[in-house]
Short mmCIF file of C-alpha atoms and ligand atoms in Angstrom, two decimals:
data_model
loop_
_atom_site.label_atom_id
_atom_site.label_comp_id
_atom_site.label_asym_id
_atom_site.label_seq_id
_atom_site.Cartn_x
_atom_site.Cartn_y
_atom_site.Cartn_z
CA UNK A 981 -5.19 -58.46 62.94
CA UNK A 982 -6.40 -57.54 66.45
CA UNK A 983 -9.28 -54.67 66.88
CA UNK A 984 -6.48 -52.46 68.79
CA UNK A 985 -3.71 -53.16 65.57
CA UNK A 986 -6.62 -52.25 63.07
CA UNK A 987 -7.62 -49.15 65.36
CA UNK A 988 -3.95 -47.72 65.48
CA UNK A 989 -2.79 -48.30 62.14
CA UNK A 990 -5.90 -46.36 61.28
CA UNK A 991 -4.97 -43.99 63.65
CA UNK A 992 -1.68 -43.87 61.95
CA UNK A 993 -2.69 -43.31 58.62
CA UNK A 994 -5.61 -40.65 59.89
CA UNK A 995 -2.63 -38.53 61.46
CA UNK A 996 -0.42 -39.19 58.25
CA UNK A 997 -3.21 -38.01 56.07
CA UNK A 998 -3.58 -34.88 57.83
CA UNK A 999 -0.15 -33.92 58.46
CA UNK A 1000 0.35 -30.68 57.24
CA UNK A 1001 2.52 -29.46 54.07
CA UNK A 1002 4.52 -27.09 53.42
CA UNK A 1003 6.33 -25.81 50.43
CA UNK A 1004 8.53 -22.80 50.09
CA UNK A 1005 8.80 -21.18 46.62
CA UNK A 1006 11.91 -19.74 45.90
CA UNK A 1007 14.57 -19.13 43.02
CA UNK A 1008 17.79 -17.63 43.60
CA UNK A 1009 17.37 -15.04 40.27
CA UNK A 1010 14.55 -12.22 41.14
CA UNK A 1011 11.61 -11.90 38.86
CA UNK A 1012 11.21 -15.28 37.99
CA UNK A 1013 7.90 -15.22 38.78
CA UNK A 1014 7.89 -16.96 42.48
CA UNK A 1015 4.79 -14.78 44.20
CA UNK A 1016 2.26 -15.33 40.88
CA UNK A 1017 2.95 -19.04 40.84
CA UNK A 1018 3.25 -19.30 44.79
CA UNK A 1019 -0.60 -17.59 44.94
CA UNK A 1020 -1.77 -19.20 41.56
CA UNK A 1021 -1.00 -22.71 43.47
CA UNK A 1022 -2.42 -21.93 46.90
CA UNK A 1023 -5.65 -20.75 45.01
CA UNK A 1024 -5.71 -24.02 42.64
CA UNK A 1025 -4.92 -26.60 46.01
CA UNK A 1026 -7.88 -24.46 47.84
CA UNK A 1027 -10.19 -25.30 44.80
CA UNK A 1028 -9.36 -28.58 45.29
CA UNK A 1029 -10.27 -29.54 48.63
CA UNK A 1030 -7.52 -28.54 50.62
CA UNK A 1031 -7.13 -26.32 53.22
CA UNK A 1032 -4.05 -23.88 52.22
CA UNK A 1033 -2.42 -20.54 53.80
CA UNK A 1034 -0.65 -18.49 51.66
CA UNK A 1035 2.60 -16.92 53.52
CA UNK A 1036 3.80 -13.80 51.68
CA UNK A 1037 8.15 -13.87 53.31
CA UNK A 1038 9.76 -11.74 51.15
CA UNK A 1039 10.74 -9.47 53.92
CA UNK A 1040 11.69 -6.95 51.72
CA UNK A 1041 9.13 -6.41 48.70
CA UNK A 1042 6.16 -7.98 49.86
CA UNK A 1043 3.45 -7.58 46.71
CA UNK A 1044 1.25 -10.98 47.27
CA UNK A 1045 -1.37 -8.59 48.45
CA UNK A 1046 -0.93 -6.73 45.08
CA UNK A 1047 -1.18 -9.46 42.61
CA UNK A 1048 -4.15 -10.78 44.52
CA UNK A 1049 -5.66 -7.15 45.13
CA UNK A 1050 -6.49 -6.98 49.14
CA UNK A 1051 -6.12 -4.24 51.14
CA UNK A 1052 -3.77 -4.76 54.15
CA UNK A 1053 -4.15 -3.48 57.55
CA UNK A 1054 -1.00 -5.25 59.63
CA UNK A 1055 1.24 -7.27 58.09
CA UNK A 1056 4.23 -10.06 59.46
CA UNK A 1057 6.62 -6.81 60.46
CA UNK A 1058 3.70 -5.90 63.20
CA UNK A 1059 3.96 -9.69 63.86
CA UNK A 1060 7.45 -9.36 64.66
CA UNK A 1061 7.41 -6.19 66.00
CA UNK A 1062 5.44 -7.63 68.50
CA UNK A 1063 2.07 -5.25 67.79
CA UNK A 1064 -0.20 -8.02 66.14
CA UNK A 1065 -0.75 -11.89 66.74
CA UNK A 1066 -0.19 -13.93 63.69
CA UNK A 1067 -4.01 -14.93 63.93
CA UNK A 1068 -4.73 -11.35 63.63
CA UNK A 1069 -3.09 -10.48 60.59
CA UNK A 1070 -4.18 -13.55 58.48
CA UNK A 1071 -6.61 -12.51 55.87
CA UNK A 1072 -9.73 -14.87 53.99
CA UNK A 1073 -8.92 -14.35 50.29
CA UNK A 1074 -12.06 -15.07 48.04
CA UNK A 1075 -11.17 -18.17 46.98
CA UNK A 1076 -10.86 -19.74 50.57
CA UNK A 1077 -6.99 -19.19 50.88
CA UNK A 1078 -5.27 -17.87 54.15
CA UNK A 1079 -3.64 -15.73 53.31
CA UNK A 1080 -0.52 -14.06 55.79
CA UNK A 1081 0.85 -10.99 54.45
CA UNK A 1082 3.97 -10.19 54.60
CA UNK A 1083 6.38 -6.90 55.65
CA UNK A 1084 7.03 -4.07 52.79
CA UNK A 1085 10.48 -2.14 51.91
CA UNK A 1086 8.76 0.64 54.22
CA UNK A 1087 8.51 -1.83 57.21
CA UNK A 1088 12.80 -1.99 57.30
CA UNK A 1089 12.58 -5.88 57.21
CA UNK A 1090 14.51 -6.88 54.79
CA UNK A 1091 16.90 -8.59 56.96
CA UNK A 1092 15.49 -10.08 59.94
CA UNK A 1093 17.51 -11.07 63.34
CA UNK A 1094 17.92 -15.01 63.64
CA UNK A 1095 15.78 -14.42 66.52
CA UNK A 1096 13.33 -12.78 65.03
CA UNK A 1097 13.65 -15.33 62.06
CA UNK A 1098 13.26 -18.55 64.83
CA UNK A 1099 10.62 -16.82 66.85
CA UNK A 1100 8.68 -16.04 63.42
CA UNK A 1101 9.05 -19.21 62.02
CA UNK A 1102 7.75 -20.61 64.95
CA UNK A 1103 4.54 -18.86 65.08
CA UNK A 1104 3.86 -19.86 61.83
CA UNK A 1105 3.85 -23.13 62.75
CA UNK A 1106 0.65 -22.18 64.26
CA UNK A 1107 -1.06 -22.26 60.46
CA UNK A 1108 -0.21 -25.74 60.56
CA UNK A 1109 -3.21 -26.78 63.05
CA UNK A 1110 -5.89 -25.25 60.57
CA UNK A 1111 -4.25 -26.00 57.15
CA UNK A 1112 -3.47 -28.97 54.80
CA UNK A 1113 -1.02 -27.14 52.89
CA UNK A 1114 1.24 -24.22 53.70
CA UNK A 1115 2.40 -22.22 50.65
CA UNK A 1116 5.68 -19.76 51.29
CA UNK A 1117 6.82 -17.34 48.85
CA UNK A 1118 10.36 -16.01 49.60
CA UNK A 1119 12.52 -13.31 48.23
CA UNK A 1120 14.95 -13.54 45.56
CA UNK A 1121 18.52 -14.57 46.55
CA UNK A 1122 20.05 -16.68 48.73
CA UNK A 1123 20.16 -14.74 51.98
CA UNK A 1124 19.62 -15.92 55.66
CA UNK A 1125 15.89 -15.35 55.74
CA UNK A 1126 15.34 -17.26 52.63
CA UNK A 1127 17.59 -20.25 53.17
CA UNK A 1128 15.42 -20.34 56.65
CA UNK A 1129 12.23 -20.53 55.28
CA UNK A 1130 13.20 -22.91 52.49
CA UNK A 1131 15.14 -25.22 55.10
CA UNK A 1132 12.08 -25.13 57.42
CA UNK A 1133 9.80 -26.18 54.70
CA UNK A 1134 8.91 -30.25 53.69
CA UNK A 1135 8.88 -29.25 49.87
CA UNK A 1136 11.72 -26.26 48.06
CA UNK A 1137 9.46 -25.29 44.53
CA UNK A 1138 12.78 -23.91 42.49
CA UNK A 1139 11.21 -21.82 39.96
CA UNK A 1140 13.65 -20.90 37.34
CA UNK A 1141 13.04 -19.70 33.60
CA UNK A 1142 15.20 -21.18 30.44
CA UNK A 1143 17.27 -18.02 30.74
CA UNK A 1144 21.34 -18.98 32.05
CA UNK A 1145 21.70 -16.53 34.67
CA UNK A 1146 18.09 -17.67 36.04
CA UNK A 1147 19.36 -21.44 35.73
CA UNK A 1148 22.80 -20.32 37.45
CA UNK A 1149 21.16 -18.97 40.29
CA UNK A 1150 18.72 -21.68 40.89
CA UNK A 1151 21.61 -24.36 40.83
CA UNK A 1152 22.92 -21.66 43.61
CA UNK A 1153 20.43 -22.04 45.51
CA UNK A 1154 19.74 -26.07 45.32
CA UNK A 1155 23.70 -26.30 46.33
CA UNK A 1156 23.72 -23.99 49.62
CA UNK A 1157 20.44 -26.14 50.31
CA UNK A 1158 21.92 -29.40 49.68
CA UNK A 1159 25.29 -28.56 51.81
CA UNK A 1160 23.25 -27.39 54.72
CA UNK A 1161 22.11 -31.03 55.02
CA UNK A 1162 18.17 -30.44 53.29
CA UNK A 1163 16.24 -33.27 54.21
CA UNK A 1164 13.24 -32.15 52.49
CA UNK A 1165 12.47 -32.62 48.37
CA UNK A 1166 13.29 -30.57 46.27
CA UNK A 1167 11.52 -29.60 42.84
CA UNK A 1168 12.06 -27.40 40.05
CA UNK A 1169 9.60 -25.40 37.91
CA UNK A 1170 10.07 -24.26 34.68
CA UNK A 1171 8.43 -20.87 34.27
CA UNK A 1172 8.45 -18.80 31.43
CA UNK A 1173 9.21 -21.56 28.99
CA UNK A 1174 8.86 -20.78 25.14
CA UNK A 1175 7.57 -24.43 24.82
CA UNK A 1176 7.35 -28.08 26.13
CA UNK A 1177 11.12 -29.16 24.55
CA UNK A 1178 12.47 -25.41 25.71
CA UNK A 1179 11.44 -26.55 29.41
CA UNK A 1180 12.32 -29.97 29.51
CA UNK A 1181 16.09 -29.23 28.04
CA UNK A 1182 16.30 -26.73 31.10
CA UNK A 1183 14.91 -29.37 33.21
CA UNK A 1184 17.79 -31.98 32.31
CA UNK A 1185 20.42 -29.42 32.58
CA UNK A 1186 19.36 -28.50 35.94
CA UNK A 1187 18.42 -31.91 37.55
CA UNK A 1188 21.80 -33.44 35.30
CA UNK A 1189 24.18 -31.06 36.86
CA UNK A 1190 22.65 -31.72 40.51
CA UNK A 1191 22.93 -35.34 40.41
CA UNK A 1192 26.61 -35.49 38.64
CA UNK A 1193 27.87 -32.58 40.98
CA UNK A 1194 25.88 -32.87 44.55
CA UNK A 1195 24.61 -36.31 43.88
CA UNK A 1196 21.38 -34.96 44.51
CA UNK A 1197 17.57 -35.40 43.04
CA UNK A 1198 15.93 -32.35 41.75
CA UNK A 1199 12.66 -33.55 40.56
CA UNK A 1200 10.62 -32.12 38.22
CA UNK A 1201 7.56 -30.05 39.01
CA UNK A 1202 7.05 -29.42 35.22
CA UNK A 1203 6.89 -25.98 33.64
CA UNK A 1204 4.40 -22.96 33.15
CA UNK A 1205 4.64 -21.22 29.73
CA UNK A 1206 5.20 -17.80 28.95
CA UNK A 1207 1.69 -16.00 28.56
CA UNK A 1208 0.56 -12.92 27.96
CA UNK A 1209 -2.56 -13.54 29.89
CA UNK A 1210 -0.36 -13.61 32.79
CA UNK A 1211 1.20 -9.80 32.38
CA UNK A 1212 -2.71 -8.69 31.84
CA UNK A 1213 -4.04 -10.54 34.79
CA UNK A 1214 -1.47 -9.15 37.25
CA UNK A 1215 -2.57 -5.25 35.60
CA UNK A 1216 -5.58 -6.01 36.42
CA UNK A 1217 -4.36 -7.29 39.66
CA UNK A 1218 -6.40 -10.96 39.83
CA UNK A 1219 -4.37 -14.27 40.42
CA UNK A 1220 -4.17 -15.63 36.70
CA UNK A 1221 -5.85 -18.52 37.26
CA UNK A 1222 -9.22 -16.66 38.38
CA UNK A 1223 -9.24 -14.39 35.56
CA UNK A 1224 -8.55 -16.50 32.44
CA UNK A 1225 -8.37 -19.91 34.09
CA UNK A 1226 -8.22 -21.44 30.62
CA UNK A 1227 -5.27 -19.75 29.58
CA UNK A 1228 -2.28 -21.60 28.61
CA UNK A 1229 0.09 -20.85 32.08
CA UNK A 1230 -3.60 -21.66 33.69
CA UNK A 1231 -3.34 -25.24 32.28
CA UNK A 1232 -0.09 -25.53 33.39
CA UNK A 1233 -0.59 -24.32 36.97
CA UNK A 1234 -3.56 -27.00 36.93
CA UNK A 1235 -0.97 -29.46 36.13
CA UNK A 1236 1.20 -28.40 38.27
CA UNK A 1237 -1.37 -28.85 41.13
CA UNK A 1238 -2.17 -31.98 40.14
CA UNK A 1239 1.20 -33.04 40.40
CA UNK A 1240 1.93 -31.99 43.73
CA UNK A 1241 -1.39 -33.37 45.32
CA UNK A 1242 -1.73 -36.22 43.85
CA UNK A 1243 1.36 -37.57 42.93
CA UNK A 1244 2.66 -37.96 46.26
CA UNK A 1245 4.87 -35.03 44.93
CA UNK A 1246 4.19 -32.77 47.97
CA UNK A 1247 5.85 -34.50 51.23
CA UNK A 1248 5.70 -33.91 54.65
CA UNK A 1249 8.03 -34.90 57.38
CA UNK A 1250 7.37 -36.30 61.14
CA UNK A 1251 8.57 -33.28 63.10
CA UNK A 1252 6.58 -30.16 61.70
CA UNK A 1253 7.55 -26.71 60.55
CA UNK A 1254 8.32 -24.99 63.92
CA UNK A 1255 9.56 -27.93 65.74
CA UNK A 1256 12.41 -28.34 63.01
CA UNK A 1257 13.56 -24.43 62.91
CA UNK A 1258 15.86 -24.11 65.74
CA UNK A 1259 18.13 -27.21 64.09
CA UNK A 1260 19.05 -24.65 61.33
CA UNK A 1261 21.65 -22.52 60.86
CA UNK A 1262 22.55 -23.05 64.59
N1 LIG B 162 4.29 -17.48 32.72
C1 LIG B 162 4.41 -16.15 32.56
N2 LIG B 162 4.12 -15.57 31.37
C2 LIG B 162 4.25 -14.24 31.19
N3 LIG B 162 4.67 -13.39 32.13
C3 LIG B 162 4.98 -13.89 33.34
C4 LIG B 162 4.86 -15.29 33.63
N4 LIG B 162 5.24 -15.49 34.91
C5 LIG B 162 5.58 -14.29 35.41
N5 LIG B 162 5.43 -13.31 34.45
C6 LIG B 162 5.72 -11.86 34.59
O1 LIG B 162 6.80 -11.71 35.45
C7 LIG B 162 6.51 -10.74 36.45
C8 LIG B 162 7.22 -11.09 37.73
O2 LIG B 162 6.55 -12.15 38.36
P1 LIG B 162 6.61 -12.34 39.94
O3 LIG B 162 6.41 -11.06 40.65
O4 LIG B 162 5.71 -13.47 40.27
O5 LIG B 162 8.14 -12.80 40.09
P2 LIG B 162 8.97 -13.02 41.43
O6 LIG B 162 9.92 -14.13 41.16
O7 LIG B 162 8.05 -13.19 42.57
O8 LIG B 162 9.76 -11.65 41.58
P3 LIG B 162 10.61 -11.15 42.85
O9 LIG B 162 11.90 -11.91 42.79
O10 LIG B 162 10.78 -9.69 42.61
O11 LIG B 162 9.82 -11.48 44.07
C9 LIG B 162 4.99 -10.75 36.54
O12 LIG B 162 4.49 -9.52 36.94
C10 LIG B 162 4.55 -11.08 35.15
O13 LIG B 162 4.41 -9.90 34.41
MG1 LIG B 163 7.97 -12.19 44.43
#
């Protein structure tokens, strides 16, 4: 192989390796637990090696900066309101996350403009020069704002627990994805989960009823089981897997890490987040 072929494959697979992430946590069915495993994650891909910011978009009850216990001065609604650069607003969390925090109930966000949606969507691209891995948390539900932030992400994290109604609403959500044309992958997380066999059962049921109804993959991102340990460390308002990282949802969060980084699990896609946002939803 020629010195120029060697020189631009490597160039290739330099600009490959670096491409930037991003996954969008979301669930259909509120409370779920979404915004402890969305910051749990960020924190666990920061500890290992990669470059992550944290973007809190629920619009409407914003509480990353709660669970993670940092004070916040401007958030995404003075971002939108057009009082604060996004660079401005992002805080350094302890742990070496970025994280972007997002607009309260008092900030009158809950339902964002499509042009405010494209036009924020787009500045977050920005996070995308500095960062290997872009974590999203969303709102519950299926609204505009969500479906936008899950369409404009590489990677959809469905977290759902064994419950019916919390299945129900998750298979919701993976079938307004799928019939908007989703490119990206799609993954479901089992939190909550009594044990192993109790999260693997809701697993099948899911990914079965996807693939015989939509034709579609759901693949599985594994579970996170219920733990008390979780309940205390959110009181005590630390990310769970700082305060008792050997706790059993800890483990699980590790694994879930694992999975995503290593197993080729998390993908990205040629065009980037912002560049992809005005195809949706047009
Ligand atoms: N694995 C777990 N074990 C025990 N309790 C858990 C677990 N995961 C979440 N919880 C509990 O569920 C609560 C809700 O979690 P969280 O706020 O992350 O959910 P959410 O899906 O983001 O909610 P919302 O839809 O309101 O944004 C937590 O405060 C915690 O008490
Ligand atoms: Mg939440």
């Amino acid at each position: 192989m020629a010195i120029e072929d060697q020189a631009g494959k490597l160039r290739r697979l330099m600009q490959q390796a670096r491409r930037t992430r991003t996954i969008a946590v979301a669930s259909g069915k509120g409370g779920v637990g979404k915004s402890n495993v969305a910051l749990n994650l960020a924190i666990l891909l920061s500890a290992g090696g990669s470059r992550v910011a944290l973007v809190d978009a629920d619009m409407g009850l914003a509480n990353i900066d709660v669970l993670a216990d940092v004070e916040v001065r401007a958030n995404l609604s003075h971002v939108i309101g057009g009082l604060r650069r996004l660079e401005e607003i992002v805080l350094d969390l302890p742990s070496g996350v970025q994280f972007v925090p997002g607009a309260n109930g008092l900030a009158k966000l809950a339902h964002l403009s499509e042009f405010q949606r494209t036009a924020l969507i787009r500045q977050l691209g920005t996070l995308e020069a500095d960062n290997d891995v872009i974590v999203i948390d969303t709102a519950a539900g299926i609204g505009p704002d969500v479906l936008q932030f899950a369409a404009s992400a590489d990677n959809v994290l469905v977290v759902t627990t064994p419950e019916p109604t919390a299945i129900t609403d998750a298979y919701a959500l993976i079938k307004v994805l799928h019939h908007s044309g989703y490119p990206g992958h799609v993954s479901l997380l089992v939190n909550l989960a009594t044990d192993r066999h109790e999260a693997r059962t809701t697993f099948q049921r899911l990914s079965g009823v996807a693939r015989q109804f939509l034709g579609t993959t759901v693949y599985d991102a594994g579970y996170v089981l219920v733990d008390p340990k979780v309940r205390e460390a959110v009181r005590r308002r630390e990310p769970f897997v700082l305060a008792y990282p050997r706790c059993p949802a800890s483990r699980c969060m590790s694994a879930l890490a694992t999975k995503l980084s290593a197993g080729g699990m998390l993908v990205g896609r040629e065009d980037g987040f912002f560049r992809r946002v005005t195809n949706w939803f047009a």
